[in-house]
Coordinates of C-alpha atoms in Angstrom, one line a residue:
X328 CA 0.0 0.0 0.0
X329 CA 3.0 2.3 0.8
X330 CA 5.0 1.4 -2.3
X331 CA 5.0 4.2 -5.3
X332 CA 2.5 3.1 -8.0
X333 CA 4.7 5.5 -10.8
X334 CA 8.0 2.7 -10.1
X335 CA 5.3 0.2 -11.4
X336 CA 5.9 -2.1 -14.2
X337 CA 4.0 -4.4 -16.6
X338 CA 5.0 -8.1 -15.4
X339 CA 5.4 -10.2 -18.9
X340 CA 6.5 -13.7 -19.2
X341 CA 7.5 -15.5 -22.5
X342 CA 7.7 -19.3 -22.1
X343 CA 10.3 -21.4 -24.1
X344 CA 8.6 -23.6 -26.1
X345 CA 11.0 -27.3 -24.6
X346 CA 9.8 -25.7 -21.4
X347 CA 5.8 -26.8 -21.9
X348 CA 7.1 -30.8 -22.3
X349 CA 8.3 -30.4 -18.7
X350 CA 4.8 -29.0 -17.3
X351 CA 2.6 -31.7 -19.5
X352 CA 5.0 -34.9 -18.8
X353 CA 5.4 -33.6 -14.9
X354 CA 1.8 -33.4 -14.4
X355 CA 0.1 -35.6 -16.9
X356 CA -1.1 -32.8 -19.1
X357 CA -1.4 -32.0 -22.5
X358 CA 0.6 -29.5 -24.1
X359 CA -2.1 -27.2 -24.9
X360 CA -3.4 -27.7 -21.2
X361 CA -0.3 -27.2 -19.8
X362 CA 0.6 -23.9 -21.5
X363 CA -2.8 -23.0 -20.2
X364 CA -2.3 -24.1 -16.7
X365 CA 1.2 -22.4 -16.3
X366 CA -0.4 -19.0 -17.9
X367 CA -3.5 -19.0 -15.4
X368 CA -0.7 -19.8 -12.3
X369 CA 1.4 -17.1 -13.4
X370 CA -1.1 -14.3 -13.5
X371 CA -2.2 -15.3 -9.9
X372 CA 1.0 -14.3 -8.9
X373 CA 0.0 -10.9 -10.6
X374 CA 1.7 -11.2 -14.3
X375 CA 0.3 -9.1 -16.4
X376 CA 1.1 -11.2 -20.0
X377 CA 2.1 -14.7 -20.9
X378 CA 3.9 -15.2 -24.3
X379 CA 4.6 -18.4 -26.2
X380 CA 8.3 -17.3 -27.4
X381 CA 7.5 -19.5 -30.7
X382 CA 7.7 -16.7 -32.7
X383 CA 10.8 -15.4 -31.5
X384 CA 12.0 -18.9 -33.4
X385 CA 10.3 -18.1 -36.1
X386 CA 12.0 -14.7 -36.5
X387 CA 15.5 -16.9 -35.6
X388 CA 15.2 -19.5 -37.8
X389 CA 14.2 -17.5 -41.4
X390 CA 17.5 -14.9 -40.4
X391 CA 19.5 -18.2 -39.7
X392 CA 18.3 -19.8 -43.1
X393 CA 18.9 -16.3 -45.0
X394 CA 22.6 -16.0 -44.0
X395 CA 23.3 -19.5 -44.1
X396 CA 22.7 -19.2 -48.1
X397 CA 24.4 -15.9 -47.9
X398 CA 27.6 -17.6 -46.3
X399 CA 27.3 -20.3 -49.3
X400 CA 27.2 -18.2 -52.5
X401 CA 30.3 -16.4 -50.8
X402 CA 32.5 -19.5 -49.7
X403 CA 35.5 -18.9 -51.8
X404 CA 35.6 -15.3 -51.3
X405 CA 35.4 -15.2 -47.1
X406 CA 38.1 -17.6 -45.1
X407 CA 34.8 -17.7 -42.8
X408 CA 32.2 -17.8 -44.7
X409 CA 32.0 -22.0 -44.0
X410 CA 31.3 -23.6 -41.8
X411 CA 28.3 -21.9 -40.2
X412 CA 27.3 -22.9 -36.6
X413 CA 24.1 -22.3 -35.1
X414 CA 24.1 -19.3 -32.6
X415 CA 20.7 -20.1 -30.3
X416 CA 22.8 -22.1 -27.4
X417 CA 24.0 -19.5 -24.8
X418 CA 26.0 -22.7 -23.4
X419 CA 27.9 -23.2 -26.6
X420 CA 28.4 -19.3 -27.3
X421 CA 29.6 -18.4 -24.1
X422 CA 32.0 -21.5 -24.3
X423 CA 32.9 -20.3 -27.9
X424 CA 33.8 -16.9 -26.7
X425 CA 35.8 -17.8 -23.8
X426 CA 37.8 -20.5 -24.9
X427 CA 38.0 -21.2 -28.5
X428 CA 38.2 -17.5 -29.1
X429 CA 38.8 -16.7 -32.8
X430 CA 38.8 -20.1 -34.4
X431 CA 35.3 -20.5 -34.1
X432 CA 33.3 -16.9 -33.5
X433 CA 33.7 -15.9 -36.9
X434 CA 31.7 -19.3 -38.4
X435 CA 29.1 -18.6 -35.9
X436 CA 25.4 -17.2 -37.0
X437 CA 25.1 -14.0 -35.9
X438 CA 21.0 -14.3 -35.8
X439 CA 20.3 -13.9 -32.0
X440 CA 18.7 -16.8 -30.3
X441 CA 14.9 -16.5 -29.6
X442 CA 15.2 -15.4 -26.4
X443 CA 17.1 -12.1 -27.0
X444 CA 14.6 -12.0 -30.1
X445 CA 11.7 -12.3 -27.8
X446 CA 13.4 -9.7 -25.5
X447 CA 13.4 -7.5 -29.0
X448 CA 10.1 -8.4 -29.6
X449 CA 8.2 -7.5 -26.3
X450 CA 10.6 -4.4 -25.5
X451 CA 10.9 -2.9 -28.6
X452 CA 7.2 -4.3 -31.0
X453 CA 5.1 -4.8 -27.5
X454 CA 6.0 -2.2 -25.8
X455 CA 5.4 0.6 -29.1
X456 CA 2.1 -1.3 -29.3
X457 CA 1.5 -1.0 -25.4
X458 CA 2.2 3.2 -25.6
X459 CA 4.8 2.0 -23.3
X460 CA 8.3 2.9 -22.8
X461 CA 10.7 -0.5 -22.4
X462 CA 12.2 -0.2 -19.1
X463 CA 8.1 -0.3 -17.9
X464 CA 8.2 -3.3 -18.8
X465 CA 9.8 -6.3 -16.8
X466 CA 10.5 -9.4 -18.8
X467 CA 10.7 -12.7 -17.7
X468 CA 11.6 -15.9 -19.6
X469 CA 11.0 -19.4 -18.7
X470 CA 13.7 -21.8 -20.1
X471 CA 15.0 -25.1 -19.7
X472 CA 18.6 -24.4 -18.9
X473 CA 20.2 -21.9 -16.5
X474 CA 22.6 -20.5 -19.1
X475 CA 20.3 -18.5 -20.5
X476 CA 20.6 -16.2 -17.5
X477 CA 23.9 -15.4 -18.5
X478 CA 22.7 -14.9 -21.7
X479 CA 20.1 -12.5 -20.6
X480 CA 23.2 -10.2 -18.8
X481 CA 25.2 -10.0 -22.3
X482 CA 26.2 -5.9 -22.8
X483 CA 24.7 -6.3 -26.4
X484 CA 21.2 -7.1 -25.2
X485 CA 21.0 -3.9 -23.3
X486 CA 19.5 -0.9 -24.7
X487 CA 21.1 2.4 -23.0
X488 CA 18.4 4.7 -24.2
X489 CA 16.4 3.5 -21.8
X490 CA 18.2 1.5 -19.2
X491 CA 16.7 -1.4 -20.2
X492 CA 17.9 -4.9 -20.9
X493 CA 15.9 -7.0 -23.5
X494 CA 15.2 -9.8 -20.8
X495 CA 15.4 -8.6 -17.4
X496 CA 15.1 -12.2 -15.4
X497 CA 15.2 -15.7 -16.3
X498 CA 13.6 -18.9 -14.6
X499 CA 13.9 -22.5 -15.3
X500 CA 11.2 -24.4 -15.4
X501 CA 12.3 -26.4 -12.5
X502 CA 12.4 -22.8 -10.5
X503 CA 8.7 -22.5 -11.8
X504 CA 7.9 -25.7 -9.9
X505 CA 9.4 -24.8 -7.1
X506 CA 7.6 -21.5 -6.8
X507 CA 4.4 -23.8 -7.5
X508 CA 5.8 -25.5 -3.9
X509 CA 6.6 -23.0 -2.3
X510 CA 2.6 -21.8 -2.6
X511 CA 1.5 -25.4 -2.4
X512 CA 0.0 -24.9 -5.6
X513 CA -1.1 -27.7 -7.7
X514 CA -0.6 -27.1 -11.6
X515 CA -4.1 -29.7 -11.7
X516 CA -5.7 -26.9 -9.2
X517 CA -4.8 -23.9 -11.3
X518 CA -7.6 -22.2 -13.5
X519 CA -6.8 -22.6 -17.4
X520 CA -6.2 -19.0 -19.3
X521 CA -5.6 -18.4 -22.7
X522 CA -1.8 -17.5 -23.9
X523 CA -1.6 -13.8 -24.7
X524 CA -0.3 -13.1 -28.6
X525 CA 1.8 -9.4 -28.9
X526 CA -1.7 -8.4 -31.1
X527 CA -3.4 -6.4 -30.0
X528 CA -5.7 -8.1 -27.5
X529 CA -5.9 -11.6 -29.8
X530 CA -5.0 -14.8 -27.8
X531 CA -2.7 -17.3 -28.8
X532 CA -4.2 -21.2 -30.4
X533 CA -3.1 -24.5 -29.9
X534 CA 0.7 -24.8 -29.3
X535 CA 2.8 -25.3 -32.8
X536 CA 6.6 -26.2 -32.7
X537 CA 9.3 -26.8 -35.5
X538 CA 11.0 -29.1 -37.3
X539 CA 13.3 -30.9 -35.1
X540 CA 13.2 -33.6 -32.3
X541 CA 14.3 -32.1 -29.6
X542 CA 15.2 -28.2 -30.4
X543 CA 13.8 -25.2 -32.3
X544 CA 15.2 -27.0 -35.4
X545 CA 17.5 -25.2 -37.4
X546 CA 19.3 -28.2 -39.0
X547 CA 16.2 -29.1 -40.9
X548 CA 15.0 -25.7 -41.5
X549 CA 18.0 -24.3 -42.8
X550 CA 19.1 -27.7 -44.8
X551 CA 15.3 -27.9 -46.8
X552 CA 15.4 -23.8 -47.4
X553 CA 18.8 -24.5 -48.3
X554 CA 18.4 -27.3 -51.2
X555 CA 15.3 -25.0 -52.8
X556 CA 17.3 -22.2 -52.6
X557 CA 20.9 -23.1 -53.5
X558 CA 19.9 -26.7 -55.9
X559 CA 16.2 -26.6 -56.6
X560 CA 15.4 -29.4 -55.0
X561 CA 12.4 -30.2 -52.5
X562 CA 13.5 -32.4 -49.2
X563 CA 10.3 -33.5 -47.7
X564 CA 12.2 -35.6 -45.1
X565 CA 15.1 -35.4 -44.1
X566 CA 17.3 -38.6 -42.7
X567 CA 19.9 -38.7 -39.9
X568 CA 22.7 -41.0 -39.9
X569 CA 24.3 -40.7 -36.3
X570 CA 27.8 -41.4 -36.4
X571 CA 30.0 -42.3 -33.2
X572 CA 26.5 -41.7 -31.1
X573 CA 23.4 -40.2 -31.3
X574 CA 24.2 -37.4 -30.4
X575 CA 26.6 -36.8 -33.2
X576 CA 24.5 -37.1 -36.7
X577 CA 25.0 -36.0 -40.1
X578 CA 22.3 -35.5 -43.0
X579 CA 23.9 -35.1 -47.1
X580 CA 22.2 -33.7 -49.9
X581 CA 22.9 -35.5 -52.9
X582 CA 22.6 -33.9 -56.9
X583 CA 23.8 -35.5 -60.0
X584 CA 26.2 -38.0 -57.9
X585 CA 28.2 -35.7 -55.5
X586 CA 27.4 -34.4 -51.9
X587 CA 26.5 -30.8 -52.2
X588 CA 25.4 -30.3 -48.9
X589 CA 26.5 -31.7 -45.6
X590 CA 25.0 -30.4 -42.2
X591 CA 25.4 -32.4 -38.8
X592 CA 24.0 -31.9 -35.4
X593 CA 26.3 -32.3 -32.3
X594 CA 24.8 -32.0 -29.1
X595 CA 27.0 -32.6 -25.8
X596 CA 30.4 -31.3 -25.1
X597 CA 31.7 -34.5 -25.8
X598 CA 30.8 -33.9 -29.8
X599 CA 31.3 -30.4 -29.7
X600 CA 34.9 -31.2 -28.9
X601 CA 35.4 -33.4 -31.5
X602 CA 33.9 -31.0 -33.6
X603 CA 36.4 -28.6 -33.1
X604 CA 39.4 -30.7 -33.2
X605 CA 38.8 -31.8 -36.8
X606 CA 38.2 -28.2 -37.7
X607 CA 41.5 -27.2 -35.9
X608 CA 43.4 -30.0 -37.7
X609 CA 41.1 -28.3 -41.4
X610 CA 39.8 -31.6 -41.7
X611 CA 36.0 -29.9 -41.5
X612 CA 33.5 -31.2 -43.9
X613 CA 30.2 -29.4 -42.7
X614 CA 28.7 -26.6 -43.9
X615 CA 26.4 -26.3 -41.3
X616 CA 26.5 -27.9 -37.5
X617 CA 23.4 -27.2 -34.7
X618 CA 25.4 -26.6 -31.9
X619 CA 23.8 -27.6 -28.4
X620 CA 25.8 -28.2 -25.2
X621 CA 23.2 -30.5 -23.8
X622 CA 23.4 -33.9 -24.8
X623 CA 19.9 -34.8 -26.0
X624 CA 19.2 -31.2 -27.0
X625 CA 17.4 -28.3 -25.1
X626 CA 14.6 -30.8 -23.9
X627 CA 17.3 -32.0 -21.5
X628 CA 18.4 -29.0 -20.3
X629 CA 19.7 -28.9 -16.8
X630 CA 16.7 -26.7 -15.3
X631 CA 14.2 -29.5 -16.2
X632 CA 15.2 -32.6 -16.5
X633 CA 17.0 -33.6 -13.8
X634 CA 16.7 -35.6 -10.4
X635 CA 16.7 -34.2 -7.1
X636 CA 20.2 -35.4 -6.9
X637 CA 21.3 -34.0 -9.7
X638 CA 21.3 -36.7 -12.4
X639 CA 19.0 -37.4 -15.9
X640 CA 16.0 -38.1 -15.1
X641 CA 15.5 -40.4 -18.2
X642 CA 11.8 -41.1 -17.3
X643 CA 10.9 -38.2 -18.0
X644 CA 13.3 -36.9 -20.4
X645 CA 12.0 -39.5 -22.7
X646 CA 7.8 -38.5 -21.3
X647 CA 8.5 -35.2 -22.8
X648 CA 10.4 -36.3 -26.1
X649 CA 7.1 -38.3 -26.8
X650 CA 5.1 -34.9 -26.1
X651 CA 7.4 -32.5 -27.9
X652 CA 7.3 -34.7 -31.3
X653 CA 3.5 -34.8 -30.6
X654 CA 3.1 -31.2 -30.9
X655 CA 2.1 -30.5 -34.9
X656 CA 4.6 -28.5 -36.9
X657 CA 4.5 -25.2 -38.4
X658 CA 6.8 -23.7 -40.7
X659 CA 8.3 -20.1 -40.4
X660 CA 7.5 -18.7 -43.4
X661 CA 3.7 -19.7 -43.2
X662 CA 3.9 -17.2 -39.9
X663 CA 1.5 -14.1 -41.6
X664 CA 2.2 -12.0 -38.2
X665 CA 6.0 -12.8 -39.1
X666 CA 5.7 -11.5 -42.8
X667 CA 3.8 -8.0 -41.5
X668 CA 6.1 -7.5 -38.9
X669 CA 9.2 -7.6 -41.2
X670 CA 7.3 -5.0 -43.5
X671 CA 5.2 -2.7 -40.9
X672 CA 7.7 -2.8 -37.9
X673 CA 11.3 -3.9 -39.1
X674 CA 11.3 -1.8 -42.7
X675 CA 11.5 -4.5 -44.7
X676 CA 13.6 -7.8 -44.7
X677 CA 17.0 -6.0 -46.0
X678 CA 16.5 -3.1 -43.9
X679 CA 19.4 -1.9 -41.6
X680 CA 16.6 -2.5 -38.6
X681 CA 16.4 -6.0 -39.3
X682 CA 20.3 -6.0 -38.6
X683 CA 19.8 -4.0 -35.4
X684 CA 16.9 -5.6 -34.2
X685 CA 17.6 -9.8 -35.2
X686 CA 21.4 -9.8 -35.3
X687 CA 24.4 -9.6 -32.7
X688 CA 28.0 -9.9 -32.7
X689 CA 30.2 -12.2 -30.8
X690 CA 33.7 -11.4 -29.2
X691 CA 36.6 -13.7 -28.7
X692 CA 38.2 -13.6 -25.4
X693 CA 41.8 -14.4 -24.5
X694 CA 41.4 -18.0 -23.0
X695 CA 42.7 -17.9 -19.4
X696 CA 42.3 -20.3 -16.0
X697 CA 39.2 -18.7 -15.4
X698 CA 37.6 -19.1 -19.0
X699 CA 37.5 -22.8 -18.2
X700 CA 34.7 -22.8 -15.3
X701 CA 31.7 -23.6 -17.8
X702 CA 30.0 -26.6 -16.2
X703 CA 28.8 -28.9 -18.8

């Protein structure tokens, strides 16, 4: 009653989409009712909105997809054009940056990941749509792993205009749970509300995902936008062929007898090592790798999926596998509020906002004792 009403802010929380799996296989819930569930518990804790941060993928993936083909045509002009690594692990960046410096932050995307895109999205095209200014706003995200808090704290997501950072807290989804304890609140006893969508006062649908087991994707999204654009040729499906483990898989592209394409996913730090030794030794044959520093991918991140001691929980890790592949599929470019926003709110898809607003650089540290305390 005492506190200063003009220091208020609007409360927002966007909600990763590997985080929902968690809720539905934790409490025997669909997805749909489970996205539902966590919104109506969060806004009786008094948040104001509760985004699905889907979009913020969307927005991810089609930049990714645009400058991996960008990166192609110009292969024998840049040193580090190829290979192109995915950029939406904060776990593999920040390992990137502080250790293998130089080697391996020039071949890195520079789309942001969809968090900081979401953090765009609700300070810069929610708030302007709110009559708000962005440091009114406090955003939260809810995500499976805790090093997307560092991620949140990185100088380039901070707008100095307004003192504001793009995402001003992060929460795992086991922290959620625990907050659910904490109130002795069942997520069965929680009243069902509708997803907020940044239009207007629309709500969100069912809950879409991408292509992709057990991430946002990008491998498949970029590898099928990829062959139309570069070759002409329609992939419907794409197959795997895991290598030393299955965690470490590659998928070709094939025209007129040679390999034209070669992408692989490695997930784990075990891979990502390997990885980088063959490219330190230039015996690198992808043109793409999805980078994750999870083994099993975001859905095992270390915020959900783990015992009270600590360790996997594989039960449920492979619950919310089944749910995530469950969850239909929906393509970025079939997005409509995507394609309007590019035109109405970011000036186009060349436009030097796009660049502003989507992209990021990364900076190579000198690798010292204290560069090596990334727990993986």
């Amino acid at each position: 009653q005492k506190c200063d009403t003009s220091k208020h802010k609007v409360l927002a929380v966007s909600i990763c989409p590997q985080s929902l799996p968690y809720f539905a296989a934790k409490f025997s819930l669909s997805v749909n009712d489970a996205a539902k569930r966590l919104c109506g518990f969060l806004k009786s804790l008094g948040v104001h909105y509760v985004f699905d941060t889907t979009i913020a993928a969307d927005f991810s993936i089609l930049e990714s997809q645009r400058e991996f083909v960008q990166r192609y045509q110009r292969r024998n002009q840049e040193e580090h054009a190829l290979p192109m690594f995915a950029s939406a692990c904060p776990g593999w960046i920040r390992y990137a940056e502080r250790v293998l410096t130089n080697l391996v932050t020039s071949h890195i995307c520079t789309a942001k990941s969809p968090q900081q895109i979401m953090g765009s999205l609700v300070k810069g095209y929610f708030a302007r749509q709110q009559n708000l200014s962005p440091d009114k706003i406090f955003h939260v995200i809810v995500a499976p792993c805790y090093d997307k808090k560092l991620e949140a704290l990185r100088e380039d997501f901070y707008t100095a205009l307004y003192n504001s950072q793009e995402v001003d807290c992060v929460l795992t989804s086991g922290e959620i749970v625990q907050i659910m304890e904490q109130k002795n609140v069942s997520m069965k006893d929680v009243t069902e509300v509708a997803v907020d969508s940044l239009f207007a006062d629309k709500k969100e649908g069912d809950i879409v995902r991408h292509d992709g087991k057990r991430s946002d994707g990008y491998l498949e999204h970029i590898f099928k936008h990829a062959a139309k654009e570069l070759f002409g040729m329609d992939v419907k499906e794409i197959t795997y062929k895991a290598l030393k483990n299955k965690d470490f898989q590659e998928v070709t592209l094939e025209k007129d007898g040679e390999t034209v394409l070669r992408f692989a996913a490695a997930y784990g730090f075990r891979n990502i090592q390997n990885m980088v030794l063959k490219l330190k030794k230039g015996k690198f044959l992808y043109h793409f790798v999805e980078v994750l520093a999870c083994p099993g991918g975001c859905l095992n991140g270390k915020g959900q999926a783990q015992t009270e001691d600590g360790k996997p929980d594989k039960a449920l890790l492979n619950q919310m596998e089944d749910v995530y592949a469950a969850i239909p599929v929906r393509l970025p470019e079939s997005n409509l509020h995507v394609q309007r926003m590019y035109q109405d709110w970011l000036e186009g898809m060349d436009s030097k906002k796009v660049q502003e607003t989507l992209h990021t650089k990364y900076s190579a540290g000198n690798q010292t004792a204290s560069n090596l305390d990334i727990k993986w």
